[in-house]
PDB file of C-alpha atoms in Angstrom:
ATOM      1  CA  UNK A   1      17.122  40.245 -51.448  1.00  0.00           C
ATOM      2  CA  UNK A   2      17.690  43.494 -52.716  1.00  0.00           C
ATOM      3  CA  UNK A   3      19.557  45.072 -50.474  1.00  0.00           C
ATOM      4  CA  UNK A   4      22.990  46.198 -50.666  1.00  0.00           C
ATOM      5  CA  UNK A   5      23.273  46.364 -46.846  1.00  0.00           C
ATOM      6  CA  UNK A   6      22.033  42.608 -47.137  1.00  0.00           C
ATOM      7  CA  UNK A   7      25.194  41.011 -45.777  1.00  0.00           C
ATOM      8  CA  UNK A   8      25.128  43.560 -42.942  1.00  0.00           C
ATOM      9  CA  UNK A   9      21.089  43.013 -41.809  1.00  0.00           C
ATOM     10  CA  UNK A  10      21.816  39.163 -41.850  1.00  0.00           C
ATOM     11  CA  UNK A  11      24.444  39.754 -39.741  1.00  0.00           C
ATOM     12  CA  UNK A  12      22.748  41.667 -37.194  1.00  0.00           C
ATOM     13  CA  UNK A  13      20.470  38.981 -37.419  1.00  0.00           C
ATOM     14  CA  UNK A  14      21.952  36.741 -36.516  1.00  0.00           C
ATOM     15  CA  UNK A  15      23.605  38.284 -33.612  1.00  0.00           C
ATOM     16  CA  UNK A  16      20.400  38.866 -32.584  1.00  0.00           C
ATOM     17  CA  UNK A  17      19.199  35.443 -32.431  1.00  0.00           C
ATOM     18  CA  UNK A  18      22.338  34.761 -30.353  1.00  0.00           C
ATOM     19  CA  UNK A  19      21.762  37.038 -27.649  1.00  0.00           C
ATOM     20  CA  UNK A  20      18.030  35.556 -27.913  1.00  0.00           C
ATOM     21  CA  UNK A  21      19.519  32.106 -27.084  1.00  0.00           C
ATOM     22  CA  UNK A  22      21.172  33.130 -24.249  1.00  0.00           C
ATOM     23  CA  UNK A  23      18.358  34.955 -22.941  1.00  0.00           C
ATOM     24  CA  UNK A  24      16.441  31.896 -23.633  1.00  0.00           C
ATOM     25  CA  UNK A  25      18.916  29.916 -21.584  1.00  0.00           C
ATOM     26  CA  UNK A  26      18.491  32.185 -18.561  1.00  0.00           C
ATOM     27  CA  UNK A  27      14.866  32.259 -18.837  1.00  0.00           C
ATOM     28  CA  UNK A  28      15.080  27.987 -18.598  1.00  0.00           C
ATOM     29  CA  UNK A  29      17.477  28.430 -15.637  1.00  0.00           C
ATOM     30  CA  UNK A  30      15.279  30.933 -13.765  1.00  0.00           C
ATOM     31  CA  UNK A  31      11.794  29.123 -14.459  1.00  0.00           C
ATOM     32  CA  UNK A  32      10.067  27.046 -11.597  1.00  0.00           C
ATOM     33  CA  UNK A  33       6.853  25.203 -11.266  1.00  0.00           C
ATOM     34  CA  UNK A  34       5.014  27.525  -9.703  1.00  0.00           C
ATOM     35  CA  UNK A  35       5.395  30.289 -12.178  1.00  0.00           C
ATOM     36  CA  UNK A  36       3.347  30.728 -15.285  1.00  0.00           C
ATOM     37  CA  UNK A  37       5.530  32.472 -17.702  1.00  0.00           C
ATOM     38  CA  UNK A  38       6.077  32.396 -21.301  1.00  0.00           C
ATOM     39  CA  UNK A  39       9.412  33.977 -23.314  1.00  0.00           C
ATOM     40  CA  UNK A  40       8.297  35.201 -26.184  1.00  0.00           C
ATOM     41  CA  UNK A  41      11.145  36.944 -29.058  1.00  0.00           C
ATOM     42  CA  UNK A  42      13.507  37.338 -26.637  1.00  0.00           C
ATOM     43  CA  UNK A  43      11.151  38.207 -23.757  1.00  0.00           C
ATOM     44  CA  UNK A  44       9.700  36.520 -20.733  1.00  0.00           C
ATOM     45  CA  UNK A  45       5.916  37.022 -20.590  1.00  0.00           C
ATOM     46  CA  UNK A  46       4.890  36.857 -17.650  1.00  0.00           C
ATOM     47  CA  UNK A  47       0.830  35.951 -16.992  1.00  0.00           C
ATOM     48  CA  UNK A  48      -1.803  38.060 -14.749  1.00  0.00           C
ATOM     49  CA  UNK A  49      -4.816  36.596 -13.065  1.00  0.00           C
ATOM     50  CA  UNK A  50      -7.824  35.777 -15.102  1.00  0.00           C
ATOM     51  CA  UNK A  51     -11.547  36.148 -14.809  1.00  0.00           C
ATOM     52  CA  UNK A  52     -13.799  33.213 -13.528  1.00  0.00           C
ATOM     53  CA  UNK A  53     -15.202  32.697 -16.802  1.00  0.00           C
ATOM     54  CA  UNK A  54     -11.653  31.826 -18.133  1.00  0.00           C
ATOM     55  CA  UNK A  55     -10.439  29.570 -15.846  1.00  0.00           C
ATOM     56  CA  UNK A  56     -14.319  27.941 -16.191  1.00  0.00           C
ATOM     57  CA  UNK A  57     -13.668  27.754 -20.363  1.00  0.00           C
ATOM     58  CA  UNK A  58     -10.430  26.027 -19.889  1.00  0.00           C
ATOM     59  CA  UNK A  59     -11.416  23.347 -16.491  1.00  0.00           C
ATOM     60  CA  UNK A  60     -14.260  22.746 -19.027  1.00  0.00           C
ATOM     61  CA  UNK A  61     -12.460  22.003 -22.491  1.00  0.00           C
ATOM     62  CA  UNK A  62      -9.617  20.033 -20.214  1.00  0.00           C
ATOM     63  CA  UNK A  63     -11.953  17.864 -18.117  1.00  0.00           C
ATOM     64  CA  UNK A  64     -13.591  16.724 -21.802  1.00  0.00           C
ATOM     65  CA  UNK A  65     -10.849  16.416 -23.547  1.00  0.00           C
ATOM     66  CA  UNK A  66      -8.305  14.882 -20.748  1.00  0.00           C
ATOM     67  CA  UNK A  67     -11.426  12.184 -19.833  1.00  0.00           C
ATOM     68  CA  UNK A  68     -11.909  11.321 -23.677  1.00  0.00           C
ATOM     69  CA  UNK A  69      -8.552  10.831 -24.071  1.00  0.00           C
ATOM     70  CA  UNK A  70      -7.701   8.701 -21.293  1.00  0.00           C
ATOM     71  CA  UNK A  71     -10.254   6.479 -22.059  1.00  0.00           C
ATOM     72  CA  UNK A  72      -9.400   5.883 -25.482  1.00  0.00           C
ATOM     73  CA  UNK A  73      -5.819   5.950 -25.449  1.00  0.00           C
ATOM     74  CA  UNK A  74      -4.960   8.320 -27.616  1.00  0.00           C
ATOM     75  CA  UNK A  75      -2.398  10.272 -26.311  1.00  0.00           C
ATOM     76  CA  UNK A  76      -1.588  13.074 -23.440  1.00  0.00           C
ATOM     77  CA  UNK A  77      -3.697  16.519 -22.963  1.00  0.00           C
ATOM     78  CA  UNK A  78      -2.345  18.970 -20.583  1.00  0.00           C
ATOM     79  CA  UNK A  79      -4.032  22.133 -19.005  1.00  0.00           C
ATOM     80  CA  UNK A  80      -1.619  25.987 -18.807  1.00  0.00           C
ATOM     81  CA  UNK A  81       1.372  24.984 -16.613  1.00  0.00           C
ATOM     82  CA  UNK A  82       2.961  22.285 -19.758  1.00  0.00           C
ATOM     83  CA  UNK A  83       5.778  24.545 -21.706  1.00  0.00           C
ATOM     84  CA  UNK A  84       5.625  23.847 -25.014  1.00  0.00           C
ATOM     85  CA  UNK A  85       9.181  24.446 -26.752  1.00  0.00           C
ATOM     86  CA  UNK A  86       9.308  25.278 -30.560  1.00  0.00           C
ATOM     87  CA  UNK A  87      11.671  26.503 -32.868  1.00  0.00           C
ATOM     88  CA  UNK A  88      12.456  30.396 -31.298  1.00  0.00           C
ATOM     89  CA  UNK A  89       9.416  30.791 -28.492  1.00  0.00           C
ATOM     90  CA  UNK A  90       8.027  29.108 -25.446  1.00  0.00           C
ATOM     91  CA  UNK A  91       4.436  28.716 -24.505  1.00  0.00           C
ATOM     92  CA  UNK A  92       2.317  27.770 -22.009  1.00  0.00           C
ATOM     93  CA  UNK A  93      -1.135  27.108 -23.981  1.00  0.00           C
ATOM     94  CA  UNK A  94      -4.337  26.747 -21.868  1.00  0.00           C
ATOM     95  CA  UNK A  95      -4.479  22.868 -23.271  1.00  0.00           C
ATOM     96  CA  UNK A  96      -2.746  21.253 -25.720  1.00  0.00           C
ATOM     97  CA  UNK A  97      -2.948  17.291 -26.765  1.00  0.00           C
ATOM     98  CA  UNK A  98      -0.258  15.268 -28.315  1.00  0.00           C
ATOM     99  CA  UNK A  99      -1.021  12.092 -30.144  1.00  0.00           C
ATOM    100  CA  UNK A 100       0.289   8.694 -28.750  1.00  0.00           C
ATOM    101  CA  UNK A 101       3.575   8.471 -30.934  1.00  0.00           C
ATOM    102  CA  UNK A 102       4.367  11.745 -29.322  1.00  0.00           C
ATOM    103  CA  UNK A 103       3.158  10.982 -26.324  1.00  0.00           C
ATOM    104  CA  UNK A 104       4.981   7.566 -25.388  1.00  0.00           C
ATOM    105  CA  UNK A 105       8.097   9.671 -25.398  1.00  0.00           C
ATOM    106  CA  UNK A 106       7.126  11.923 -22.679  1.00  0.00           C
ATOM    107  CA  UNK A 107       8.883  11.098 -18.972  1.00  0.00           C
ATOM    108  CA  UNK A 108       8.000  11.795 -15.320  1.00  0.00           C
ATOM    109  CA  UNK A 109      10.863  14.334 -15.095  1.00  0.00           C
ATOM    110  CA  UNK A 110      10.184  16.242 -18.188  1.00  0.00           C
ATOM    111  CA  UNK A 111       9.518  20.250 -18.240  1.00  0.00           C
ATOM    112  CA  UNK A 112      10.049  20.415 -22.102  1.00  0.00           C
ATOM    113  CA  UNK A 113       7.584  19.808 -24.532  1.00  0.00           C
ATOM    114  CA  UNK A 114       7.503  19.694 -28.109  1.00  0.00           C
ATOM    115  CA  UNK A 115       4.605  20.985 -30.306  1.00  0.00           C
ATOM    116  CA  UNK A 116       1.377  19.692 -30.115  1.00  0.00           C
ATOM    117  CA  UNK A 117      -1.322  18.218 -32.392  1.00  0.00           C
ATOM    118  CA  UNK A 118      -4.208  20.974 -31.194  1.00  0.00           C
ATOM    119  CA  UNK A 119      -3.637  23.239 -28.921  1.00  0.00           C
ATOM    120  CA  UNK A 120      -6.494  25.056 -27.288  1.00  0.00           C
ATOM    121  CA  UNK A 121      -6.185  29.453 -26.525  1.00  0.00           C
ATOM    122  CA  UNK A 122      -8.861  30.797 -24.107  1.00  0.00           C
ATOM    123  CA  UNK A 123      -9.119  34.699 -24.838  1.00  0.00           C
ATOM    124  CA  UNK A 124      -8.683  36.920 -21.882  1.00  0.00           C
ATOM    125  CA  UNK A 125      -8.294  40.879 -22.110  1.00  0.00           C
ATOM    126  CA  UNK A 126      -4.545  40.728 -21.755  1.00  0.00           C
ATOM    127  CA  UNK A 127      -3.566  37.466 -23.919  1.00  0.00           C
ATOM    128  CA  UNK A 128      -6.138  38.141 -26.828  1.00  0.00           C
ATOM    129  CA  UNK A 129      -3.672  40.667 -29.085  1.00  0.00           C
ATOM    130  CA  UNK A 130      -0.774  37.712 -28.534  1.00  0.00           C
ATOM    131  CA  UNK A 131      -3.187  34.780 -28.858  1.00  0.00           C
ATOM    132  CA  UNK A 132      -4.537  36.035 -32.289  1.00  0.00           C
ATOM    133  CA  UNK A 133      -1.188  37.558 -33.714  1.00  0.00           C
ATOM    134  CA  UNK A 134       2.332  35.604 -32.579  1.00  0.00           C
ATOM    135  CA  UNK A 135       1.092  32.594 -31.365  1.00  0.00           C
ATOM    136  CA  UNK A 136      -1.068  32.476 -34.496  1.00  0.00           C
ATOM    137  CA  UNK A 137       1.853  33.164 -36.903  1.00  0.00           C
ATOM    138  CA  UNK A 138       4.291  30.954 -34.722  1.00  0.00           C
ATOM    139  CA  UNK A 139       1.623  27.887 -34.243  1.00  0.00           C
ATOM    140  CA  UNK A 140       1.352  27.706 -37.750  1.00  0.00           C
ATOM    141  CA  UNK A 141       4.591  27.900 -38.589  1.00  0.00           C
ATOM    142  CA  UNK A 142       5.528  24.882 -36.481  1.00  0.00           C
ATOM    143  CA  UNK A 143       3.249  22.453 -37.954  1.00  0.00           C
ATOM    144  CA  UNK A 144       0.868  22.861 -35.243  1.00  0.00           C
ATOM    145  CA  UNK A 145      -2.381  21.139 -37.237  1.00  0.00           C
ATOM    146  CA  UNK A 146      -5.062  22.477 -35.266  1.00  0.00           C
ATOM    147  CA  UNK A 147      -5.490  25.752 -32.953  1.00  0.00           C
ATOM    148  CA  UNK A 148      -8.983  26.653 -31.540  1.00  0.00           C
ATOM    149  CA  UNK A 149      -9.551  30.294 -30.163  1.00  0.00           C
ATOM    150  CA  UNK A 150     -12.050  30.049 -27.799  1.00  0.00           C
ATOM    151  CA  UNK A 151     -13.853  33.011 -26.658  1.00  0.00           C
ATOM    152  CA  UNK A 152     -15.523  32.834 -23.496  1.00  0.00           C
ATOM    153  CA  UNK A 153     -17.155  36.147 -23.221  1.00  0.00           C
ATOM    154  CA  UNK A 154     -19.314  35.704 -26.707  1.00  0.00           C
ATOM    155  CA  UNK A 155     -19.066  31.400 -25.551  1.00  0.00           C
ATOM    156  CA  UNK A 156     -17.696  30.927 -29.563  1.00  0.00           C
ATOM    157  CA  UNK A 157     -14.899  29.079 -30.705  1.00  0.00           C
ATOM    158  CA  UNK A 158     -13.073  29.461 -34.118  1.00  0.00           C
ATOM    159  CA  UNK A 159     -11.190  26.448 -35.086  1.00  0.00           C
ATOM    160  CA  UNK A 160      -8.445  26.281 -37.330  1.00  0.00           C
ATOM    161  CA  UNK A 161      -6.832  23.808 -39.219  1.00  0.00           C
ATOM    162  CA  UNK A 162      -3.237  24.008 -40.965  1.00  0.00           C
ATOM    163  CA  UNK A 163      -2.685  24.562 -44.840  1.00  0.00           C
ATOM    164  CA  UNK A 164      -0.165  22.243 -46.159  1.00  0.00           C
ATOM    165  CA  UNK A 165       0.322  24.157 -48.663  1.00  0.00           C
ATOM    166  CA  UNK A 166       0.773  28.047 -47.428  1.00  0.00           C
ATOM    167  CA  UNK A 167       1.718  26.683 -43.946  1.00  0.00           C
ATOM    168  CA  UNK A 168      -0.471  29.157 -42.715  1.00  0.00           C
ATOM    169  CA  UNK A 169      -4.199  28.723 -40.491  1.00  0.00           C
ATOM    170  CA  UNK A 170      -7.686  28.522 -42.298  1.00  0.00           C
ATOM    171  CA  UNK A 171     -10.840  28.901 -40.755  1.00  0.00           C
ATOM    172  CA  UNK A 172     -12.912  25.706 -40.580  1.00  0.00           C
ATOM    173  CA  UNK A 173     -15.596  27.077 -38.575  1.00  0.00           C
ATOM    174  CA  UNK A 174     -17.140  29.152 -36.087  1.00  0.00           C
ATOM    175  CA  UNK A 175     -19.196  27.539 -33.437  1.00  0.00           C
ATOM    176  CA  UNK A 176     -21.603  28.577 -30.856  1.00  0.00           C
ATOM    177  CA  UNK A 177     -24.594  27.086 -28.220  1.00  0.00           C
ATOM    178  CA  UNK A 178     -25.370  23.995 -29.331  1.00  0.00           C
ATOM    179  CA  UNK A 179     -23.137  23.695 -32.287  1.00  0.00           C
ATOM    180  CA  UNK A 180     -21.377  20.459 -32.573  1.00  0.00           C
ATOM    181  CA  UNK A 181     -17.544  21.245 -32.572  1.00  0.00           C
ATOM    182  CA  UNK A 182     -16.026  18.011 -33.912  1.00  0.00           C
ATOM    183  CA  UNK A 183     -11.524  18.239 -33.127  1.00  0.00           C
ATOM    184  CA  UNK A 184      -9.861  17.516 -36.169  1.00  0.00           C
ATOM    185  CA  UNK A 185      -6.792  15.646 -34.496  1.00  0.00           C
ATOM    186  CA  UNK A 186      -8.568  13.787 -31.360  1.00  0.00           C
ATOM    187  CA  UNK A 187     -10.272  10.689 -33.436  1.00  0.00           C
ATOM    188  CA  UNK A 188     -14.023  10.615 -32.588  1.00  0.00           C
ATOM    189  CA  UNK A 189     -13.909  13.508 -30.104  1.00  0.00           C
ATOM    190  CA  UNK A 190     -17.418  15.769 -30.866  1.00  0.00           C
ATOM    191  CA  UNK A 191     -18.818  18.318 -28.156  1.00  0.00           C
ATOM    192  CA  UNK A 192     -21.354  20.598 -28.035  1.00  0.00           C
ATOM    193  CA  UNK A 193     -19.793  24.456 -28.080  1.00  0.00           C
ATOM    194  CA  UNK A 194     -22.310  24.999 -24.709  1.00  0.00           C
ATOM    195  CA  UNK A 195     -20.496  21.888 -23.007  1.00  0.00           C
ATOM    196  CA  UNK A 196     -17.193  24.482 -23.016  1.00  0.00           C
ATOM    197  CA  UNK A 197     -18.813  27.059 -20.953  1.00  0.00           C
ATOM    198  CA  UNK A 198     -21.575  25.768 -19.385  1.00  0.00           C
ATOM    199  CA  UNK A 199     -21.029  23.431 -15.974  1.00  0.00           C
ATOM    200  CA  UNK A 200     -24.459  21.757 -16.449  1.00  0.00           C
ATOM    201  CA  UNK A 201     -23.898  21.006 -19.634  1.00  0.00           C
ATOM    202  CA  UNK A 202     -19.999  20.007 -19.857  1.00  0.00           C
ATOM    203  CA  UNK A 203     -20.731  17.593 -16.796  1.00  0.00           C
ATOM    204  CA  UNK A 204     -23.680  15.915 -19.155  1.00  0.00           C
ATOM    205  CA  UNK A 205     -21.237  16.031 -21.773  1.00  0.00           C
ATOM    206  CA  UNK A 206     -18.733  14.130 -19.651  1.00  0.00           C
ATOM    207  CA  UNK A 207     -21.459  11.483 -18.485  1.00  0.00           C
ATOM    208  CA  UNK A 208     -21.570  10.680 -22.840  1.00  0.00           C
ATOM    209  CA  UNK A 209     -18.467  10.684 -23.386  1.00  0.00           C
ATOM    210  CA  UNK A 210     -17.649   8.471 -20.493  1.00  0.00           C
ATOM    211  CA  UNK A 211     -20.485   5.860 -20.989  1.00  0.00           C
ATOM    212  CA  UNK A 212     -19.789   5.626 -25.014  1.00  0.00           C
TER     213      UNK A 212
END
């Protein structure tokens, strides 16, 4: 604020954001279902293969949380290819759940989603630096309420939960083995931490959850 060249920076601001949109409106136009891509300030991010124990992590958390939610009716989880459209940026999370009142206004035809109640980042070499830096910042600044950060190389998660008051992320926990991870916007939903990386132990998990 002060700044004499404040008018000025504004104003480059804002034709900034401008070109952004359009940008923004091309990337929309040029997307397809079979491409995984993300735009990102102004840029489309586009997503490499990843390692078997990432694609495992996120099956695993989906398949739990998916079932669960299904059979209680609480609202919609989806797994990477959902694009989730907020205020500037456009992700693809590795799952995301919206609550019912959200949820009922979904459609068959949609490719547009707005932000969700959790949403779910598995950690990879190339999406860690992003996944803990502007989709933290940006998350949080949409009134995302809770963000896990799963790590599937150490098999931890850090969960998150959002501040009313800073509008910023603070660290509930960190959870490992057979840690009870308990999802602070999916009512009644409790795993064990092993259940998101372990097979055995996520289709045991399941079998619970199912039968309860």
């Amino acid at each position: 604020m002060k700044a004499p060249n404040l008018p000025q920076l504004i104003e480059q601001a804002q034709r900034a954001l401008r070109e952004e949109a359009r940008k923004r409106q091309e990337f929309y136009a040029w997307l397809k279902e079979d491409v995984k891509a993300e735009f990102i300030n102004g840029q489309v991010v586009m997503h490499s293969p990843v390692k078997e124990r990432h694609w495992t992590a996120v099956g695993n958390i989906y398949r739990l949380l998916s079932s669960f939610v299904i059979k209680n009716k609480l609202g919609r989880v989806a797994s990477e290819k959902a694009l989730v459209t907020l205020k500037r940026n456009d992700y693809e999370p590795d799952v995301c759940f919206w609550k019912q009142e959200k949820a009922a206004q979904f459609t068959a035809d949609q490719m547009k989603f707005p932000a969700p109640d959790l949403i779910v980042e598995v950690l990879s070499k190339g999406t860690a630096r992003i996944d803990r830096g502007i989709k933290f910042t940006d998350y949080a600044a949409n009134g995302i309420a809770e963000y896990w950060i799963v790590n599937p190389s150490k098999q931890l998660v850090e969960q998150y939960t959002l501040d009313a008051a800073t509008n910023e992320y603070a660290l509930i926990n960190t959870y490992t083995g057979q840690d009870i991870l308990t999802a602070q916007q999916v009512n009644g939903f409790a795993v064990s931490t092993l259940s998101l990386f372990d097979e055995t132990a996520n289709m045991q998990t399941l079998a619970t959850l199912l039968s309860t």
